[in-house]
mmCIF file of C-alpha atoms in Angstrom:
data_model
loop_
_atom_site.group_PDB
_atom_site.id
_atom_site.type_symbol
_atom_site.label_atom_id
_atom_site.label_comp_id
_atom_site.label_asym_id
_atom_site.label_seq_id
_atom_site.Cartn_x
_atom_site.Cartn_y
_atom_site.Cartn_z
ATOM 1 C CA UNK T 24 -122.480 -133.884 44.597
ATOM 2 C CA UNK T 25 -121.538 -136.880 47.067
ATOM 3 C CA UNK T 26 -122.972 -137.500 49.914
ATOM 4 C CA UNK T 27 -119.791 -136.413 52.211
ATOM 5 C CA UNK T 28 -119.391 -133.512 50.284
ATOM 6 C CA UNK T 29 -123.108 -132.410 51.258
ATOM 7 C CA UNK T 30 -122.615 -133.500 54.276
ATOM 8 C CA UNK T 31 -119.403 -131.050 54.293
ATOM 9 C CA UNK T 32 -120.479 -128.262 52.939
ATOM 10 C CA UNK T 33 -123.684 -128.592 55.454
ATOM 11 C CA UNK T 34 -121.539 -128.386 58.714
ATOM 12 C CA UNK T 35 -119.528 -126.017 57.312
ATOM 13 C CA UNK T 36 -122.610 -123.758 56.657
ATOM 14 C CA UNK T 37 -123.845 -124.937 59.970
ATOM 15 C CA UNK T 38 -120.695 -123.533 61.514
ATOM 16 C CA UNK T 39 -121.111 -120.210 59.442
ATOM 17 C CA UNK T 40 -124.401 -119.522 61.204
ATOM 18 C CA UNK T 41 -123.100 -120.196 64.533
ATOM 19 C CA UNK T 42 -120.399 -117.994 64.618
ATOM 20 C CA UNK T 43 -123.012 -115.215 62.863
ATOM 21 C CA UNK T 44 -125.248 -115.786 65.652
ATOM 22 C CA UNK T 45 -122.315 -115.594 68.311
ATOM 23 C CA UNK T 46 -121.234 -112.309 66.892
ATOM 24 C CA UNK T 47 -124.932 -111.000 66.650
ATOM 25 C CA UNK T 48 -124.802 -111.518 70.184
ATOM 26 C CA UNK T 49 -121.596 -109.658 71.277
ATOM 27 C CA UNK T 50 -122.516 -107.006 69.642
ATOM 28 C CA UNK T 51 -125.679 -106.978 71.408
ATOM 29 C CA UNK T 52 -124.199 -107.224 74.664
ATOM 30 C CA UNK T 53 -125.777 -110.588 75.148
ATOM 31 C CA UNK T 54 -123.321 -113.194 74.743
ATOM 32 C CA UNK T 55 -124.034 -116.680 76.342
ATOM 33 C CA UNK T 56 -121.715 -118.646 78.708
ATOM 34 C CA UNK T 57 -120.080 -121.336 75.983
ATOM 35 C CA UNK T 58 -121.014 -123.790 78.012
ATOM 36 C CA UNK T 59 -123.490 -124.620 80.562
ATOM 37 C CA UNK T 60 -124.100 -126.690 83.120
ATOM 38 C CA UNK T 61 -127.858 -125.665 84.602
ATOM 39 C CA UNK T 62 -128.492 -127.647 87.768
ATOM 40 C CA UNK T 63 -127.882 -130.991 86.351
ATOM 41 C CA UNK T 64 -128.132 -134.760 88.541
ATOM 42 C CA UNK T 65 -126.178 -138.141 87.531
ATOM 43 C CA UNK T 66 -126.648 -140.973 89.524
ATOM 44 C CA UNK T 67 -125.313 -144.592 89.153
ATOM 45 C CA UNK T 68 -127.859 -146.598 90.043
ATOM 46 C CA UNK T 69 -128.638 -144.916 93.346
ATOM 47 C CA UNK T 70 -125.286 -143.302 93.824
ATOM 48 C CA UNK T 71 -125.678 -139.621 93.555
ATOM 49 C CA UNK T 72 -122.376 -138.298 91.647
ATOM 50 C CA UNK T 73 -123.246 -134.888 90.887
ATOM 51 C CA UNK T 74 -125.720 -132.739 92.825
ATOM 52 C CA UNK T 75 -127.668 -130.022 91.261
ATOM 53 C CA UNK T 76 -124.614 -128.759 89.561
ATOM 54 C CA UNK T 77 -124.805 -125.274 87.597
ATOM 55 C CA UNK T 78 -121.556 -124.236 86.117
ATOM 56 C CA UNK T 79 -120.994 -121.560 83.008
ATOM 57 C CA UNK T 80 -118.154 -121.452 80.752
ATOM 58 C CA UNK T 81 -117.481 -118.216 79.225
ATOM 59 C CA UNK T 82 -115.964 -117.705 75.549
ATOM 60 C CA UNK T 83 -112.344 -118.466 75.887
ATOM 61 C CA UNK T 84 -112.062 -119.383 79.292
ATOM 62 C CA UNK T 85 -110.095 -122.108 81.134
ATOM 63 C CA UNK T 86 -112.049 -123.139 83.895
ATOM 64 C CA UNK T 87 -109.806 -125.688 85.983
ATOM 65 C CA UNK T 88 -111.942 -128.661 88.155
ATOM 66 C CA UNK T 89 -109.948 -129.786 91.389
ATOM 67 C CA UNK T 90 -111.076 -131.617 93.648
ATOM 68 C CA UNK T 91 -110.479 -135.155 95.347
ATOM 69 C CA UNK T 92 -111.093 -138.885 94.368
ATOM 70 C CA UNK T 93 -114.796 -139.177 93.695
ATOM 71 C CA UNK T 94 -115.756 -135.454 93.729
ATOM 72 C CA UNK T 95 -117.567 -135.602 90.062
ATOM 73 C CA UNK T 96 -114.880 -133.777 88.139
ATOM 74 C CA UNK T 97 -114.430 -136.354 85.567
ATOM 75 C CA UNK T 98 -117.822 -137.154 85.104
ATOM 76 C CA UNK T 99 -118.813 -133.847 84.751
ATOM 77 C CA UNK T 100 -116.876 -133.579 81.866
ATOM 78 C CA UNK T 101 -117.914 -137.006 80.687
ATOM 79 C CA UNK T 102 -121.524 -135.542 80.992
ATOM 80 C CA UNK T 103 -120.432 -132.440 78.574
ATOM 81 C CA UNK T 104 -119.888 -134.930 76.084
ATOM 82 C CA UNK T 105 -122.068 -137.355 76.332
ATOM 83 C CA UNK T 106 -120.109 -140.002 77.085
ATOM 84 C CA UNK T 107 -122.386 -140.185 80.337
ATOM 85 C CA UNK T 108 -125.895 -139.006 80.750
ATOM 86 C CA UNK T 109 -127.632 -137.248 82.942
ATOM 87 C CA UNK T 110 -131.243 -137.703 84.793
ATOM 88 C CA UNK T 111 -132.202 -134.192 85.151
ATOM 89 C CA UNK T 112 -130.959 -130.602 84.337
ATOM 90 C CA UNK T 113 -129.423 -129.171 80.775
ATOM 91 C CA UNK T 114 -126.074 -128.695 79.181
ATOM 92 C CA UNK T 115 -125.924 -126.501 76.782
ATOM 93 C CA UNK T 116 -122.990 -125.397 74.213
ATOM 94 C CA UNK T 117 -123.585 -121.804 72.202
ATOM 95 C CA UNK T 118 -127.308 -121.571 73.892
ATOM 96 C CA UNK T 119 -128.266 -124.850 72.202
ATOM 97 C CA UNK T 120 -128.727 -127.630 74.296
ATOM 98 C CA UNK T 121 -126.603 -130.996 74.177
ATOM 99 C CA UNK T 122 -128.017 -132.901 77.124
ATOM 100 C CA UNK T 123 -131.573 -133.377 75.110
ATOM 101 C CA UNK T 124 -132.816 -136.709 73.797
ATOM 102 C CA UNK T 125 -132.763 -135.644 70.082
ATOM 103 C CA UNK T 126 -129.924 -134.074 70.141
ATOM 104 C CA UNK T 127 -127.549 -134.916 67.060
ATOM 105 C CA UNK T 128 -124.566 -136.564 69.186
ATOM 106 C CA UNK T 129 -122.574 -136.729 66.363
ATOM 107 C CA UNK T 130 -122.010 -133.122 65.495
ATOM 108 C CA UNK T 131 -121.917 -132.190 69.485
ATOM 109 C CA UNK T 132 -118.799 -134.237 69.202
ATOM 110 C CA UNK T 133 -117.112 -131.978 66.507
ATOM 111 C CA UNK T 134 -118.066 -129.131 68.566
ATOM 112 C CA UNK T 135 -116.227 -130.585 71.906
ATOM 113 C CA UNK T 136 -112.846 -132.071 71.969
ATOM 114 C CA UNK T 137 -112.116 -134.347 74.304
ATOM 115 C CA UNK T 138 -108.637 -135.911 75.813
ATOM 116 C CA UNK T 139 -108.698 -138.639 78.138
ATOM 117 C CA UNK T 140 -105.968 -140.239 80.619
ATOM 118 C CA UNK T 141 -105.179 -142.610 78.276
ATOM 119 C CA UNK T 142 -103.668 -141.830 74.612
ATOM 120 C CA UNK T 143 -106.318 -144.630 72.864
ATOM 121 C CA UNK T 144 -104.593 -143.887 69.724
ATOM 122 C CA UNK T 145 -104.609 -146.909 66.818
ATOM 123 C CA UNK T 146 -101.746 -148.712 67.163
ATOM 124 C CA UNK T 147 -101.228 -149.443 63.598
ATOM 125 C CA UNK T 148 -101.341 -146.205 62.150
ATOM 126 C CA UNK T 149 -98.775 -143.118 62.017
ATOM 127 C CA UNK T 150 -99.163 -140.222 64.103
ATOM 128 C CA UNK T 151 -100.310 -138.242 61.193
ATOM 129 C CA UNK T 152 -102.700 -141.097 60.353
ATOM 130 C CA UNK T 153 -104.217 -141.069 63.786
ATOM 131 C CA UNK T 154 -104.947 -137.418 63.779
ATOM 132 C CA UNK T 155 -106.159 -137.025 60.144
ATOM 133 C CA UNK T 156 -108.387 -140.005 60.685
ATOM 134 C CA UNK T 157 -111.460 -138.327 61.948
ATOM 135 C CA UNK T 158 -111.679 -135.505 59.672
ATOM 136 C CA UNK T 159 -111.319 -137.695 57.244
ATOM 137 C CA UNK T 160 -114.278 -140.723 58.180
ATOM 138 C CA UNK T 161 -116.765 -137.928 59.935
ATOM 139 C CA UNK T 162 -116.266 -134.919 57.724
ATOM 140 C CA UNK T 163 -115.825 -136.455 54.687
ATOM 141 C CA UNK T 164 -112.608 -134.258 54.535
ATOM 142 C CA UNK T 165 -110.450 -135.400 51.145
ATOM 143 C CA UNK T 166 -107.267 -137.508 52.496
ATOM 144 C CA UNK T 167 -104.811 -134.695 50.843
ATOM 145 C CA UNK T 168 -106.351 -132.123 52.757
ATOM 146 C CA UNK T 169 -107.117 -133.946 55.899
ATOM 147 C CA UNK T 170 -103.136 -135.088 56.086
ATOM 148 C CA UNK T 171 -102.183 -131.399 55.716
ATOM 149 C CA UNK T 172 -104.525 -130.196 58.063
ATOM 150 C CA UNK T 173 -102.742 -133.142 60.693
ATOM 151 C CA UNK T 174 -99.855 -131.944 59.865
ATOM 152 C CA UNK T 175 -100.586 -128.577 60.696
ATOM 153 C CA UNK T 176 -101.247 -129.654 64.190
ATOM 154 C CA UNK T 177 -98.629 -132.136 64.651
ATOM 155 C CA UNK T 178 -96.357 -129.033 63.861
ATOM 156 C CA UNK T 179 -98.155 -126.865 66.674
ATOM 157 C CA UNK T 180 -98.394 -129.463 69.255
ATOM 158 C CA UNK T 181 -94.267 -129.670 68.767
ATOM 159 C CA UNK T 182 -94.535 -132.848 66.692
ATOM 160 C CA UNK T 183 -93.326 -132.236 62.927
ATOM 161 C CA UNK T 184 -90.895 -134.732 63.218
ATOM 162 C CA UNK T 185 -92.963 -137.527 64.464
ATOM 163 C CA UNK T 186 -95.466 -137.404 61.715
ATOM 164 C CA UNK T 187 -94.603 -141.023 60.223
ATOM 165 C CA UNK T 188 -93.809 -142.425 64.148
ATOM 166 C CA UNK T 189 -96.353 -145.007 65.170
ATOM 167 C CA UNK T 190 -97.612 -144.848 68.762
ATOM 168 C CA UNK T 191 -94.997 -147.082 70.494
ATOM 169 C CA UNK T 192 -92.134 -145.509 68.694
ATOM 170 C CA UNK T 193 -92.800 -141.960 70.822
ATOM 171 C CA UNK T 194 -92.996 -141.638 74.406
ATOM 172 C CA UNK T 195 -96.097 -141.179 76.865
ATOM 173 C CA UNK T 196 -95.845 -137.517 76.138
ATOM 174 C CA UNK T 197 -95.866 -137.349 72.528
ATOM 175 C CA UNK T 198 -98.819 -139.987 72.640
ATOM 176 C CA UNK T 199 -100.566 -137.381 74.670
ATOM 177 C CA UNK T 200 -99.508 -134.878 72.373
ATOM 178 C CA UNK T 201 -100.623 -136.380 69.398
ATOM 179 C CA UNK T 202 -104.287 -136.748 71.265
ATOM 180 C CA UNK T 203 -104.586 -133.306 71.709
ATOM 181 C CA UNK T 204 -104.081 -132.885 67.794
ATOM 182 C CA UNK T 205 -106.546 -135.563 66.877
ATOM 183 C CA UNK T 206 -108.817 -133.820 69.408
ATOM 184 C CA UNK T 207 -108.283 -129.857 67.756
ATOM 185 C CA UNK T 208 -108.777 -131.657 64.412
ATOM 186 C CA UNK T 209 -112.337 -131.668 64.665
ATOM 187 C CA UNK T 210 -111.832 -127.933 64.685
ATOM 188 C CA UNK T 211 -113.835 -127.762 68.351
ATOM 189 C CA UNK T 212 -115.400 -124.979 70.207
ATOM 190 C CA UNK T 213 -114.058 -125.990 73.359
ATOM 191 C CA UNK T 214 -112.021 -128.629 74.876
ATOM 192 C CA UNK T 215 -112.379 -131.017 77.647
ATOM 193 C CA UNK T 216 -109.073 -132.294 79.740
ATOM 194 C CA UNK T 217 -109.473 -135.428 81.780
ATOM 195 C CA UNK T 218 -106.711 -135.746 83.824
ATOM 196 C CA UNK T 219 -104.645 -135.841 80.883
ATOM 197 C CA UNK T 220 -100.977 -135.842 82.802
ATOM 198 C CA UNK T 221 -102.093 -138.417 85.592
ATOM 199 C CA UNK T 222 -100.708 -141.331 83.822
ATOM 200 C CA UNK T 223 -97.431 -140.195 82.783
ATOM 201 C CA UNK T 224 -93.945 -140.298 84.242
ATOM 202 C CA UNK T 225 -93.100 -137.031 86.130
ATOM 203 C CA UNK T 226 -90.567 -135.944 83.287
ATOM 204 C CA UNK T 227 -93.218 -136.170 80.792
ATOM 205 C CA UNK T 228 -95.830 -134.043 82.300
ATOM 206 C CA UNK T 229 -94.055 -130.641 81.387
ATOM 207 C CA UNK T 230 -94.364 -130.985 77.356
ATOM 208 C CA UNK T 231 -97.821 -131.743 77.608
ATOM 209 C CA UNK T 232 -98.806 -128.852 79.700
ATOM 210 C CA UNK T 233 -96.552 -126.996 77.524
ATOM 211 C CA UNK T 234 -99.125 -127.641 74.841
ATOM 212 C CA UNK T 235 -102.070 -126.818 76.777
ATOM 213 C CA UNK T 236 -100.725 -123.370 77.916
ATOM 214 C CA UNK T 237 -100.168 -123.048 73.822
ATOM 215 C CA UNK T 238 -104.234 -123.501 73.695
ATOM 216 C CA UNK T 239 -105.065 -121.499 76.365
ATOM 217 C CA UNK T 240 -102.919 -118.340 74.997
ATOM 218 C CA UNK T 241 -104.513 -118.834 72.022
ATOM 219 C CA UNK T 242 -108.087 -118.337 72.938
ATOM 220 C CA UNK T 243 -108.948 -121.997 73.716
ATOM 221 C CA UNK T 244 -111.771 -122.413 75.607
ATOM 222 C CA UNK T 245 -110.754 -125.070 77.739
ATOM 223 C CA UNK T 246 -112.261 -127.104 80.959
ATOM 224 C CA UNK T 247 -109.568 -128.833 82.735
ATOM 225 C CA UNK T 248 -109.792 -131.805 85.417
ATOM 226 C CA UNK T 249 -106.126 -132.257 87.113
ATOM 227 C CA UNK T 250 -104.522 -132.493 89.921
ATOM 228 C CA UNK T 251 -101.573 -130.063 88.803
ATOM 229 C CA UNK T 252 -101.885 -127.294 91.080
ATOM 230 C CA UNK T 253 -99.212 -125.080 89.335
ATOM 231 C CA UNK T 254 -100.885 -125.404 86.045
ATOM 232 C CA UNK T 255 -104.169 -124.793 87.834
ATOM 233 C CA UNK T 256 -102.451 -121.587 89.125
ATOM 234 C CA UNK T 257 -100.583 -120.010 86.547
ATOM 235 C CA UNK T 258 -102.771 -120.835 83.143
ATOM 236 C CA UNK T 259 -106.160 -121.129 85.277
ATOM 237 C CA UNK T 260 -108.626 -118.256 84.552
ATOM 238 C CA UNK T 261 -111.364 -120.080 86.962
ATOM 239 C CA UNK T 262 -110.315 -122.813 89.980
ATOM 240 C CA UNK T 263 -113.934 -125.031 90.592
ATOM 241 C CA UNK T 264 -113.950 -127.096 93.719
ATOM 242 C CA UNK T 265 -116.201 -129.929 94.268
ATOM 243 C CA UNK T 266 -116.104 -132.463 96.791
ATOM 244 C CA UNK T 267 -118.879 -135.295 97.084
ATOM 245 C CA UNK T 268 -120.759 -134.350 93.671
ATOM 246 C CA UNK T 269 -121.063 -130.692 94.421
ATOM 247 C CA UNK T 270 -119.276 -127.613 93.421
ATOM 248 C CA UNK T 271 -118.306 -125.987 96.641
ATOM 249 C CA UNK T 272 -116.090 -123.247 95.719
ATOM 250 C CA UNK T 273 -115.251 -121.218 92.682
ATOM 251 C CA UNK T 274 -113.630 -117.997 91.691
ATOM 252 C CA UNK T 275 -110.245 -116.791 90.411
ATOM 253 C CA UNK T 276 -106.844 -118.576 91.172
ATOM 254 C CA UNK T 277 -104.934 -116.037 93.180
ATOM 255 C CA UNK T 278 -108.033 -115.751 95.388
ATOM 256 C CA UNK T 279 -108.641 -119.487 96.149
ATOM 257 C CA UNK T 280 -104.840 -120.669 96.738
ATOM 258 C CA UNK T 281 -104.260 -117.123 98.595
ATOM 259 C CA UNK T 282 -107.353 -116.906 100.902
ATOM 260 C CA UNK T 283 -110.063 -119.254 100.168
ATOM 261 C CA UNK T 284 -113.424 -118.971 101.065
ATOM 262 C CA UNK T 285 -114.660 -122.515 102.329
ATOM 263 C CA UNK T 286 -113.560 -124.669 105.103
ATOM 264 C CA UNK T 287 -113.647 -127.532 102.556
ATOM 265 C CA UNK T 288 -111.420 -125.246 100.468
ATOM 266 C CA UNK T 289 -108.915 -124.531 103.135
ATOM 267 C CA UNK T 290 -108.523 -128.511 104.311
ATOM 268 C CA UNK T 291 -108.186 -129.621 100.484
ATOM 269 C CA UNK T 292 -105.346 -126.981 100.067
ATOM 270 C CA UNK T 293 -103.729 -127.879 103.503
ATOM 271 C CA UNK T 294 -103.113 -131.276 102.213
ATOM 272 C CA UNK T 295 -101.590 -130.314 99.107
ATOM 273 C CA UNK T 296 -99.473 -127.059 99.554
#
C-alpha cells in the first residue's frame, strides 16, 4: 500500500471514530460544544487582543461575531485555526484540544474550513483545479476522484458552469464562491467566515451569502465574522458582541437587535440601524 493511501485510509478511520464517539455521546445526553473557546488570551507584543474569552459552539450552529474595528473577531477565528496563537487558555474542536503544542496542525486544518476576505485562489489553475487541489496534495485523494468530488461542490456553490474558468475570468463573487468549495473540500466539521463579503462590490455580496445560507440550512456548523447585519439576523442562530478583545454580549438574534441587554450593545446598534 502507498504511503497516501495509508495515510487515507488512516484519516478516514480517524474520522470513523470521531463521529462514533460523537454519537456515543448524544445518546448519552452528553454532547460537547463543537467548538470551544475556554478563557483564552492573545496579545501582540503587549497589546492585549482578546481577554479571557470563553465561547462554545454547539453542533450545527451559526454563531455570528459583530463587533467594531479592532474588537478581536477576526483573530478569534484566526486563533481557531491556528493561523494565530494564543498565550493562555484552550480551544478545543469535538472535546479534543487544538490550541496544544503537539497538536497535529495538519489534520486540525481538515477538520476547520476556513474563508478569508480575500479569494487567494492560484491564478493559473481552473476553478475545478483550485478546489480539487487540496484533497488531492493532503489526502492523497486520486485526481479522478478528487475532480469529481470539486465538481460536486462547484455544482452546489452555483458554479457548474465555471468549472474550466480561471480566477480572473469570473467575478469577485464567484472567486468567493469557489473559496467556499475549496474550503468544504476538506470535508470540515465546521467553518470559519472572515469577513468574507467585505471586499466585494455591493452587487456581489448577495450570491455569496446565498451560498452561506445553503450551508447553514444544511447543518453547517458555521462561525461567522461580518458586518452584514441582515445576514446576521435572518440566518444567525447566535449574535456575539465584542468590543476591545472581550465578548460583551451574546444570545439569540431577535433578542439582541430587538432589546439588547448592554449599553455597549445598544450604542453599537444605534450606529448601524
Amino acid at each position: 500500500m502507498s504511503d497516501s493511501a495509508e495515510r487515507t485510509e488512516s484519516e478516514s478511520a480517524s474520522t470513523e471514530r470521531d463521529g462514533q464517539s460523537a454519537e456515543s455521546a448524544r445518546a448519552a445526553g452528553t454532547e460537547r460544544p463543537l467548538l470551544e473557546f475556554d478563557e483564552i488570551d492573545k496579545y501582540f507584543g503587549e497589546t492585549h487582543v482578546l481577554k479571557n474569552v470563553s465561547l462554545d459552539v454547539p453542533d450545527g450552529e451559526v454563531c455570528v461575531v459583530i463587533g467594531p474595528s479592532g474588537s478581536g473577531k477576526s483573530t478569534l477565528l484566526r486563533c481557531a485555526n491556528r493561523l494565530e496563537e494564543i498565550q493562555s487558555g484552550e480551544i478545543r474542536l469535538d472535546g479534543q484540544s487544538i490550541s496544544a503544542k503537539d497538536a497535529d496542525i495538519n489534520r486540525l486544518r481538515q477538520r476547520i474550513g476556513m474563508v478569508f476576505q480575500s479569494f487567494n485562489l492560484f491564478p493559473h489553475k481552473t476553478a475545478l483545479e483550485n478546489v480539487a487541489l487540496a484533497p488531492r496534495k493532503v489526502k492523497g485523494m486520486p485526481k479522478e476522484k478528487a475532480n469529481e468530488r470539486a465538481a460536486d461542490l462547484l455544482d452546489r456553490v452555483g458554479l457548474s458552469k465555471q468549472k474550466g474558468s480561471y480566477p480572473n475570468q469570473l467575478s469577485g463573487g464567484q472567486q468567493q464562491r469557489v473559496a467556499i468549495a475549496r474550503a468544504l473540500a476538506m470535508d470540515p466539521k465546521v467553518m470559519l467566515f472572515d469577513e468574507v463579503t467585505s471586499a466585494l462590490d455591493p452587487e456581489l455580496v448577495g450570491e455569496v451569502l446565498g451560498t452561506m445560507r445553503d450551508l447553514a440550512d444544511e447543518g453547517m456548523t458555521m462561525m461567522v465574522v461580518t458586518h452584514e447585519m441582515g445576514f446576521a439576523r435572518e440566518v444567525g442562530d447566535r449574535i456575539v458582541l465584542m468590543a476591545d478583545g472581550e465578548i460583551v454580549e451574546s444570545g439569540e438574534p431577535k433578542q439582541f437587535f430587538e432589546n439588547p441587554e448592554t449599553e455597549r450593545g445598544k450604542r453599537f446598534l444605534s450606529r448601524l440601524l
